[in-house]
Amino acid sequence: MNILGIETSCDETAAAVVADGRRVRSNVVATQIALHRAHGGVVPELAARGHVTAIIPVIEAAMGEAGIGRTSIDAVAVTVGPGLAGALLVGMNVAKALAYAWRLPLVPVNHLEAHLYANWLVEPEPGLAPTPPPELPAICLLVSGGHTELIVIEDHGRYRTLGRTLDDAAGEAFDKGARLLGLGYPGGPAIQDAAAGGEPERFTLPRAWLGGSDDFSFSGLKTALLRLVAPYRLPDPPRRGDDGPFPAHRPPVLLPGTPVADLAAGFQAAIVDVLATKLARAAVREGAKTVLLAGGVAANRALRERVGAVVAREAGDLPVRVPPLSLCTDNAAMIAGAAFYALRRGEQVGWEAEVSPRLPLTESVDGRR
Ligand code: KG4
Ligand code: ZN
């Protein structure tokens, strides 16, 4: 079964074709990073406009790359939430139009659930047998720009959230930390690069363990970084008031000799330490058979290495799986993958379907779960 997936929940316009929930036949992502960079973060109105211009060429490219015509598509899947309302609406309306014109089922997909399903996807290599799917129950750390959640996947469509962030998401923490250090946007890759030659032990940065809880908190860490950077920071120049409706981001001016690499390394280590340790402990406690990472922050090299090391220490040979980098950050292959299992459970919606910007993971997208 071939499913066309469409994703427009934030700042990536994406379309993909996936066979049987696993085999990626095409995966096209048009990023809007350049559009938002000048503002230091995603501007919702600009994101929605960007999706409008990109969506049709992106879908055409995904169909072309898959090498199949529309008669070989069996369903159209689309992200209904969580995400930016205006951005979600673009994908939803295009998906409705295609499903209507092609007389296909329209499958609503939760963006968070889709991130988990990136772990089921395989990019086929000729001559190689595909890896088996993750064994369940699995535990997954979902870390993205908007979410930090520790989830038990009991079975397809059955999730239990053990903990989540009480304030900033892990990716948001990376993005805000990068801004304080005058690094680029998005912050995660910028901090990762800046940290490469740094000494993580040089500065003491706090880790919020929150007792034995499975929740997370990163706002204290951000404040600690702000305090450490303050002595190196020159006063901000006054704004001229000619920014127009979307104010430009002015990076802080830091003195020459600011220890950016050491600060970035210490900041990254503090985030990664808490994430990896809480994940490994919960995996042992919950009797998980597989440990999974998902979401944009799962692209972080230090996190991948630390999770591997801590799980090996705490849980022996428990398998750890991480999607390839291109499937960690937002994409539509994960939407089409998750939709295969949702459609098997009979989840589909009609033309009255609406987007759901604040949809949580455990709530069904068609009201049945
Ligand atoms: O999953 P995603 O593409 O979008 C959301 O659903 O939020 O995640 C984007 C987030 C951003 O905050 C970005 O800074 C972070 O993922 N990210 C990283 C890395 N690559 C992307 N964070 C740390 N290290 C990375 N290499
Ligand atoms: Zn995402």
CSV table of C-alpha atoms and ligand atoms in Angstrom, one decimal:
chain,number,residue,atom,x,y,z
A,1,MET,CA,0.0,0.0,0.0
A,2,ASN,CA,1.5,3.4,-1.1
A,3,ILE,CA,0.6,6.4,1.0
A,4,LEU,CA,1.3,10.0,0.1
A,5,GLY,CA,2.2,12.0,3.2
A,6,ILE,CA,2.0,15.8,3.6
A,7,GLU,CA,3.5,17.8,6.4
A,8,THR,CA,3.3,21.5,7.0
A,9,SER,CA,3.1,21.9,10.8
A,10,CYS,CA,6.0,24.2,11.3
A,11,ASP,CA,8.7,25.5,9.0
A,12,GLU,CA,9.3,22.6,6.6
A,13,THR,CA,7.1,21.9,3.6
A,14,ALA,CA,7.3,18.2,3.0
A,15,ALA,CA,5.7,15.4,0.9
A,16,ALA,CA,6.7,11.7,0.7
A,17,VAL,CA,5.5,8.4,-0.6
A,18,VAL,CA,6.0,5.4,1.7
A,19,ALA,CA,5.0,1.8,1.0
A,20,ASP,CA,3.5,-0.4,3.7
A,21,GLY,CA,4.4,1.9,6.6
A,22,ARG,CA,8.1,1.2,6.2
A,23,ARG,CA,9.7,1.6,2.7
A,24,VAL,CA,10.5,5.2,1.8
A,25,ARG,CA,9.9,5.6,-1.9
A,26,SER,CA,10.5,9.4,-1.9
A,27,ASN,CA,11.0,12.0,0.8
A,28,VAL,CA,11.1,15.7,-0.3
A,29,VAL,CA,11.5,18.5,2.2
A,30,ALA,CA,11.6,22.2,1.3
A,31,THR,CA,13.0,24.0,4.3
A,32,GLN,CA,12.1,27.6,5.2
A,33,ILE,CA,15.1,28.1,7.4
A,34,ALA,CA,16.4,31.0,5.2
A,35,LEU,CA,13.0,32.7,5.5
A,36,HIS,CA,13.1,32.7,9.3
A,37,ARG,CA,16.8,33.1,10.0
A,38,ALA,CA,16.7,36.9,10.0
A,39,HIS,CA,14.1,36.8,12.7
A,40,GLY,CA,15.9,34.3,14.9
A,41,GLY,CA,13.0,31.9,15.0
A,42,VAL,CA,9.9,30.8,13.1
A,43,VAL,CA,7.4,33.5,12.3
A,44,PRO,CA,4.0,31.8,12.0
A,45,GLU,CA,2.6,34.1,9.3
A,46,LEU,CA,5.7,33.8,7.1
A,47,ALA,CA,5.6,30.0,7.6
A,48,ALA,CA,2.0,29.7,6.3
A,49,ARG,CA,2.8,31.9,3.3
A,50,GLY,CA,5.9,29.9,2.5
A,51,HIS,CA,3.9,26.6,2.6
A,52,VAL,CA,1.4,28.0,0.1
A,53,THR,CA,4.1,28.6,-2.5
A,54,ALA,CA,6.1,25.4,-1.9
A,55,ILE,CA,3.4,22.7,-1.4
A,56,ILE,CA,2.4,21.9,-4.9
A,57,PRO,CA,6.0,21.7,-6.4
A,58,VAL,CA,7.0,19.6,-3.3
A,59,ILE,CA,4.2,17.1,-3.9
A,60,GLU,CA,5.0,16.9,-7.6
A,61,ALA,CA,8.6,16.2,-6.7
A,62,ALA,CA,7.7,13.5,-4.2
A,63,MET,CA,5.4,11.8,-6.8
A,64,GLY,CA,8.1,12.1,-9.4
A,65,GLU,CA,10.9,10.7,-7.2
A,66,ALA,CA,8.7,7.8,-6.2
A,67,GLY,CA,8.3,7.0,-9.9
A,68,ILE,CA,4.6,6.2,-9.6
A,69,GLY,CA,1.5,7.8,-11.0
A,70,ARG,CA,-1.5,8.9,-8.9
A,71,THR,CA,-3.4,5.7,-9.6
A,72,SER,CA,-0.8,3.8,-7.6
A,73,ILE,CA,-1.5,5.9,-4.5
A,74,ASP,CA,-3.9,4.2,-2.0
A,75,ALA,CA,-4.4,7.0,0.6
A,76,VAL,CA,-3.5,10.6,1.4
A,77,ALA,CA,-2.2,11.4,4.9
A,78,VAL,CA,-1.7,14.8,6.5
A,79,THR,CA,-0.5,16.2,9.8
A,80,VAL,CA,-3.5,17.6,11.7
A,81,GLY,CA,-1.5,18.8,14.8
A,82,PRO,CA,0.1,19.8,16.9
A,83,GLY,CA,1.6,22.8,15.1
A,84,LEU,CA,1.0,26.3,13.9
A,85,ALA,CA,-2.7,26.7,12.9
A,86,GLY,CA,-2.1,28.7,9.7
A,87,ALA,CA,0.7,26.3,8.6
A,88,LEU,CA,-1.3,23.2,9.3
A,89,LEU,CA,-4.3,24.5,7.3
A,90,VAL,CA,-2.2,24.7,4.1
A,91,GLY,CA,-1.4,21.0,4.3
A,92,MET,CA,-4.9,20.0,5.3
A,93,ASN,CA,-6.6,21.8,2.5
A,94,VAL,CA,-4.2,20.4,-0.2
A,95,ALA,CA,-4.6,16.9,1.3
A,96,LYS,CA,-8.4,17.2,1.2
A,97,ALA,CA,-8.3,18.5,-2.4
A,98,LEU,CA,-6.1,15.5,-3.5
A,99,ALA,CA,-8.1,12.9,-1.6
A,100,TYR,CA,-11.4,14.3,-3.0
A,101,ALA,CA,-10.1,14.5,-6.6
A,102,TRP,CA,-8.4,11.1,-6.5
A,103,ARG,CA,-11.2,9.4,-4.5
A,104,LEU,CA,-8.9,8.2,-1.7
A,105,PRO,CA,-9.2,7.9,2.0
A,106,LEU,CA,-7.9,11.0,4.0
A,107,VAL,CA,-5.8,9.9,7.0
A,108,PRO,CA,-5.3,12.4,9.8
A,109,VAL,CA,-1.9,12.1,11.5
A,110,ASN,CA,-0.6,13.3,14.9
A,111,HIS,CA,2.8,15.0,14.3
A,112,LEU,CA,4.2,13.5,17.5
A,113,GLU,CA,3.1,10.0,16.7
A,114,ALA,CA,4.7,10.4,13.3
A,115,HIS,CA,8.0,11.3,14.9
A,116,LEU,CA,7.9,7.9,16.7
A,117,TYR,CA,7.2,6.1,13.4
A,118,ALA,CA,10.4,7.5,11.8
A,119,ASN,CA,11.9,4.5,13.6
A,120,TRP,CA,9.9,2.1,11.5
A,121,LEU,CA,11.1,3.6,8.2
A,122,VAL,CA,13.7,2.0,6.0
A,123,GLU,CA,15.5,3.6,3.0
A,124,PRO,CA,15.9,0.4,0.9
A,125,GLU,CA,19.4,-0.5,-0.3
A,126,PRO,CA,19.6,-2.9,-3.1
A,127,GLY,CA,20.7,-6.4,-2.0
A,128,LEU,CA,20.2,-5.7,1.7
A,129,ALA,CA,17.3,-7.2,3.7
A,130,PRO,CA,15.4,-4.4,5.6
A,131,THR,CA,16.0,-4.2,9.3
A,132,PRO,CA,13.2,-5.7,11.4
A,133,PRO,CA,10.8,-3.2,13.0
A,134,PRO,CA,11.5,-2.2,16.6
A,135,GLU,CA,10.4,-4.7,19.2
A,136,LEU,CA,7.5,-3.5,21.5
A,137,PRO,CA,7.0,-2.3,24.1
A,138,ALA,CA,9.6,0.4,23.3
A,139,ILE,CA,10.5,3.5,25.1
A,140,CYS,CA,11.0,6.6,23.0
A,141,LEU,CA,12.6,10.0,23.9
A,142,LEU,CA,10.9,12.5,21.6
A,143,VAL,CA,12.9,15.7,21.5
A,144,SER,CA,12.1,18.5,19.1
A,145,GLY,CA,11.7,22.2,18.9
A,146,GLY,CA,8.3,22.1,20.4
A,147,HIS,CA,8.3,18.9,22.5
A,148,THR,CA,10.3,16.9,25.0
A,149,GLU,CA,8.4,13.7,26.0
A,150,LEU,CA,9.3,10.3,27.4
A,151,ILE,CA,6.9,7.8,25.9
A,152,VAL,CA,6.2,4.1,26.2
A,153,ILE,CA,4.9,2.6,23.0
A,154,GLU,CA,2.9,-0.3,24.2
A,155,ASP,CA,1.6,-1.2,20.8
A,156,HIS,CA,0.7,0.5,17.5
A,157,GLY,CA,-1.6,3.4,18.5
A,158,ARG,CA,-1.2,2.8,22.3
A,159,TYR,CA,1.1,5.3,24.0
A,160,ARG,CA,1.8,6.2,27.6
A,161,THR,CA,3.5,9.5,28.3
A,162,LEU,CA,5.8,9.1,31.4
A,163,GLY,CA,7.1,12.7,31.5
A,164,ARG,CA,7.5,15.9,29.6
A,165,THR,CA,9.1,19.3,29.8
A,166,LEU,CA,7.7,21.7,32.4
A,167,ASP,CA,9.0,24.7,30.5
A,168,ASP,CA,11.2,24.9,27.4
A,169,ALA,CA,11.5,21.9,24.9
A,170,ALA,CA,15.0,20.5,24.4
A,171,GLY,CA,15.2,22.0,20.9
A,172,GLU,CA,13.9,25.3,22.1
A,173,ALA,CA,16.6,25.3,24.8
A,174,PHE,CA,19.2,24.7,22.0
A,175,ASP,CA,17.7,27.5,20.0
A,176,LYS,CA,17.6,30.0,22.9
A,177,GLY,CA,21.1,29.0,24.0
A,178,ALA,CA,22.5,29.6,20.5
A,179,ARG,CA,20.9,33.1,20.4
A,180,LEU,CA,22.6,34.0,23.7
A,181,LEU,CA,25.9,32.9,22.3
A,182,GLY,CA,25.4,34.8,19.1
A,183,LEU,CA,25.3,31.6,17.0
A,184,GLY,CA,23.1,30.9,14.0
A,185,TYR,CA,19.6,29.6,13.6
A,186,PRO,CA,18.5,26.8,14.1
A,187,GLY,CA,20.4,26.6,17.3
A,188,GLY,CA,20.8,22.8,17.7
A,189,PRO,CA,23.3,22.3,14.8
A,190,ALA,CA,24.9,25.6,15.6
A,191,ILE,CA,25.6,24.7,19.2
A,192,GLN,CA,26.8,21.2,18.1
A,193,ASP,CA,29.3,22.7,15.7
A,194,ALA,CA,30.5,25.4,18.2
A,195,ALA,CA,30.9,22.8,20.9
A,196,ALA,CA,33.2,20.6,18.8
A,197,GLY,CA,36.5,22.0,20.1
A,198,GLY,CA,35.1,23.1,23.5
A,199,GLU,CA,35.8,21.9,27.1
A,200,PRO,CA,32.4,21.0,28.6
A,201,GLU,CA,33.7,20.9,32.2
A,202,ARG,CA,35.1,24.5,32.2
A,203,PHE,CA,31.8,26.1,33.3
A,204,THR,CA,29.4,24.6,35.9
A,205,LEU,CA,26.0,24.4,34.4
A,206,PRO,CA,22.9,23.1,36.3
A,207,ARG,CA,21.1,19.8,35.5
A,208,ALA,CA,17.4,19.7,36.6
A,209,TRP,CA,17.0,16.1,37.9
A,210,LEU,CA,13.6,17.0,39.5
A,211,GLY,CA,13.9,14.2,42.1
A,212,GLY,CA,13.2,10.9,40.5
A,213,SER,CA,10.6,12.3,38.1
A,214,ASP,CA,10.5,11.6,34.4
A,215,ASP,CA,9.8,15.3,33.7
A,216,PHE,CA,12.3,17.7,32.3
A,217,SER,CA,13.1,21.4,32.8
A,218,PHE,CA,15.6,23.6,30.8
A,219,SER,CA,14.7,27.1,31.9
A,220,GLY,CA,17.2,27.2,34.8
A,221,LEU,CA,19.9,26.1,32.4
A,222,LYS,CA,19.1,28.9,30.0
A,223,THR,CA,19.2,31.5,32.9
A,224,ALA,CA,22.6,30.1,34.0
A,225,LEU,CA,24.0,30.5,30.5
A,226,LEU,CA,22.6,34.1,30.4
A,227,ARG,CA,24.5,34.9,33.6
A,228,LEU,CA,27.8,33.3,32.3
A,229,VAL,CA,27.6,35.2,29.0
A,230,ALA,CA,26.7,38.6,30.6
A,231,PRO,CA,30.3,39.7,31.4
A,232,TYR,CA,31.3,39.2,27.7
A,233,ARG,CA,28.3,41.0,26.3
A,234,LEU,CA,28.3,44.6,25.0
A,235,PRO,CA,25.1,46.7,25.6
A,236,ASP,CA,22.5,46.2,22.8
A,237,PRO,CA,22.3,49.1,20.3
A,238,PRO,CA,19.0,51.0,20.3
A,239,ARG,CA,16.4,49.8,17.8
A,240,ARG,CA,15.7,52.2,15.0
A,241,GLY,CA,12.0,51.2,14.7
A,242,ASP,CA,12.1,50.5,11.0
A,243,ASP,CA,11.8,46.7,11.1
A,244,GLY,CA,8.3,46.5,9.6
A,245,PRO,CA,5.7,43.9,10.8
A,246,PHE,CA,8.3,41.1,11.5
A,247,PRO,CA,11.1,42.5,13.6
A,248,ALA,CA,14.6,41.3,12.6
A,249,HIS,CA,16.6,39.4,15.2
A,250,ARG,CA,19.7,41.3,16.4
A,251,PRO,CA,22.3,38.8,17.7
A,252,PRO,CA,24.1,40.0,20.9
A,253,VAL,CA,27.5,41.5,20.4
A,254,LEU,CA,30.1,39.5,22.3
A,255,LEU,CA,33.6,40.6,23.1
A,256,PRO,CA,36.5,39.0,21.3
A,257,GLY,CA,37.8,36.1,23.3
A,258,THR,CA,34.4,35.1,24.6
A,259,PRO,CA,34.8,31.3,25.4
A,260,VAL,CA,31.9,30.4,23.0
A,261,ALA,CA,33.2,26.8,22.4
A,262,ASP,CA,33.5,26.0,26.1
A,263,LEU,CA,30.1,27.5,26.9
A,264,ALA,CA,28.4,25.7,24.0
A,265,ALA,CA,30.0,22.4,25.0
A,266,GLY,CA,29.0,22.8,28.6
A,267,PHE,CA,25.4,23.8,27.7
A,268,GLN,CA,25.1,20.9,25.3
A,269,ALA,CA,26.5,18.4,27.8
A,270,ALA,CA,24.0,19.6,30.5
A,271,ILE,CA,21.0,19.0,28.2
A,272,VAL,CA,22.3,15.7,26.8
A,273,ASP,CA,23.2,14.3,30.3
A,274,VAL,CA,19.7,14.7,31.7
A,275,LEU,CA,18.0,13.4,28.6
A,276,ALA,CA,20.1,10.3,28.3
A,277,THR,CA,20.1,9.4,32.0
A,278,LYS,CA,16.3,9.8,32.4
A,279,LEU,CA,15.7,7.8,29.2
A,280,ALA,CA,18.0,4.9,30.3
A,281,ARG,CA,16.5,4.7,33.8
A,282,ALA,CA,12.9,4.7,32.5
A,283,ALA,CA,13.8,2.0,30.0
A,284,VAL,CA,15.0,-0.3,32.7
A,285,ARG,CA,12.1,0.5,35.0
A,286,GLU,CA,9.5,0.0,32.3
A,287,GLY,CA,11.0,-3.3,31.0
A,288,ALA,CA,11.3,-1.8,27.4
A,289,LYS,CA,12.5,-4.1,24.7
A,290,THR,CA,13.9,-1.3,22.5
A,291,VAL,CA,15.1,2.3,23.2
A,292,LEU,CA,14.2,4.8,20.5
A,293,LEU,CA,15.1,8.4,19.8
A,294,ALA,CA,12.9,10.7,17.7
A,295,GLY,CA,12.5,14.4,16.8
A,296,GLY,CA,14.9,17.0,15.5
A,297,VAL,CA,17.2,17.0,18.6
A,298,ALA,CA,17.8,13.2,18.0
A,299,ALA,CA,20.0,14.5,15.2
A,300,ASN,CA,22.5,15.7,17.9
A,301,ARG,CA,25.7,13.6,17.8
A,302,ALA,CA,26.5,14.1,21.5
A,303,LEU,CA,23.0,12.9,22.4
A,304,ARG,CA,23.2,9.8,20.3
A,305,GLU,CA,26.6,8.9,21.7
A,306,ARG,CA,25.6,9.5,25.3
A,307,VAL,CA,22.3,7.6,25.0
A,308,GLY,CA,24.3,4.6,23.6
A,309,ALA,CA,26.8,4.8,26.5
A,310,VAL,CA,24.3,5.3,29.3
A,311,VAL,CA,22.0,2.6,28.1
A,312,ALA,CA,24.9,0.1,27.8
A,313,ARG,CA,25.9,1.0,31.4
A,314,GLU,CA,22.4,0.8,32.9
A,315,ALA,CA,20.7,-1.8,30.7
A,316,GLY,CA,23.4,-3.9,29.1
A,317,ASP,CA,22.6,-5.0,25.6
A,318,LEU,CA,19.1,-3.3,25.2
A,319,PRO,CA,19.0,-2.2,21.6
A,320,VAL,CA,19.0,1.5,20.9
A,321,ARG,CA,17.7,2.8,17.5
A,322,VAL,CA,17.9,6.2,16.1
A,323,PRO,CA,16.4,7.2,12.7
A,324,PRO,CA,18.8,8.5,10.0
A,325,LEU,CA,19.3,12.3,10.3
A,326,SER,CA,17.0,13.2,7.5
A,327,LEU,CA,14.1,11.4,9.2
A,328,CYS,CA,14.8,12.9,12.7
A,329,THR,CA,13.9,16.5,11.7
A,330,ASP,CA,10.4,17.2,10.3
A,331,ASN,CA,9.6,15.3,7.1
A,332,ALA,CA,6.5,13.7,5.5
A,333,ALA,CA,7.8,10.1,5.2
A,334,MET,CA,7.1,9.7,9.0
A,335,ILE,CA,3.6,11.0,8.3
A,336,ALA,CA,2.9,8.5,5.6
A,337,GLY,CA,4.5,5.8,7.8
A,338,ALA,CA,2.3,6.5,10.8
A,339,ALA,CA,-0.7,6.7,8.5
A,340,PHE,CA,-0.3,3.1,7.4
A,341,TYR,CA,-0.9,1.8,10.9
A,342,ALA,CA,-3.6,4.4,11.6
A,343,LEU,CA,-5.5,3.4,8.5
A,344,ARG,CA,-5.3,-0.3,9.5
A,345,ARG,CA,-7.1,0.8,12.7
A,346,GLY,CA,-9.7,2.5,10.5
A,347,GLU,CA,-8.7,6.0,11.2
A,348,GLN,CA,-9.8,8.3,8.5
A,349,VAL,CA,-11.7,11.6,8.3
A,350,GLY,CA,-14.1,13.4,6.0
A,351,TRP,CA,-14.1,16.8,4.3
A,352,GLU,CA,-15.2,18.5,7.5
A,353,ALA,CA,-11.9,17.6,9.3
A,354,GLU,CA,-10.2,20.4,11.1
A,355,VAL,CA,-6.6,21.0,12.2
A,356,SER,CA,-5.8,20.7,15.8
A,357,PRO,CA,-2.9,23.0,16.8
A,358,ARG,CA,-2.6,21.7,20.4
A,359,LEU,CA,-3.3,18.0,19.9
A,360,PRO,CA,-1.6,15.8,22.5
A,361,LEU,CA,-0.1,12.4,21.7
A,362,THR,CA,-2.6,10.2,23.5
A,363,GLU,CA,-5.7,11.8,22.0
A,364,SER,CA,-6.9,10.2,18.8
A,365,VAL,CA,-7.1,12.4,15.8
A,366,ASP,CA,-10.5,11.1,14.8
A,367,GLY,CA,-12.0,10.9,18.3
A,368,ARG,CA,-11.9,7.1,18.6
A,369,ARG,CA,-8.9,6.4,20.9
B,1,KG4,O1,11.5,17.9,14.9
B,1,KG4,P1,11.9,19.2,14.4
B,1,KG4,O2,12.5,19.3,13.0
B,1,KG4,O3,10.7,20.2,14.4
B,1,KG4,C1,9.8,20.3,15.5
B,1,KG4,O4,8.8,19.5,15.4
B,1,KG4,O5,10.1,21.1,16.4
B,1,KG4,O6,13.0,19.8,15.5
B,1,KG4,C2,13.6,21.1,15.3
B,1,KG4,C3,14.5,21.3,16.5
B,1,KG4,C4,15.1,22.7,16.5
B,1,KG4,O7,14.9,23.2,17.8
B,1,KG4,C5,16.6,22.4,16.2
B,1,KG4,O8,17.5,23.3,16.9
B,1,KG4,C6,16.8,21.0,16.8
B,1,KG4,O9,15.6,20.3,16.4
B,1,KG4,N1,17.9,20.3,16.2
B,1,KG4,C7,19.0,20.0,16.9
B,1,KG4,C8,19.9,19.4,15.9
B,1,KG4,N2,19.4,19.5,14.7
B,1,KG4,C9,18.1,20.0,14.9
B,1,KG4,N3,19.3,20.1,18.2
B,1,KG4,C10,20.5,19.6,18.6
B,1,KG4,N4,21.4,19.1,17.8
B,1,KG4,C11,21.2,19.0,16.5
B,1,KG4,N5,22.1,18.5,15.6
B,2,ZN,ZN,8.6,17.8,14.5
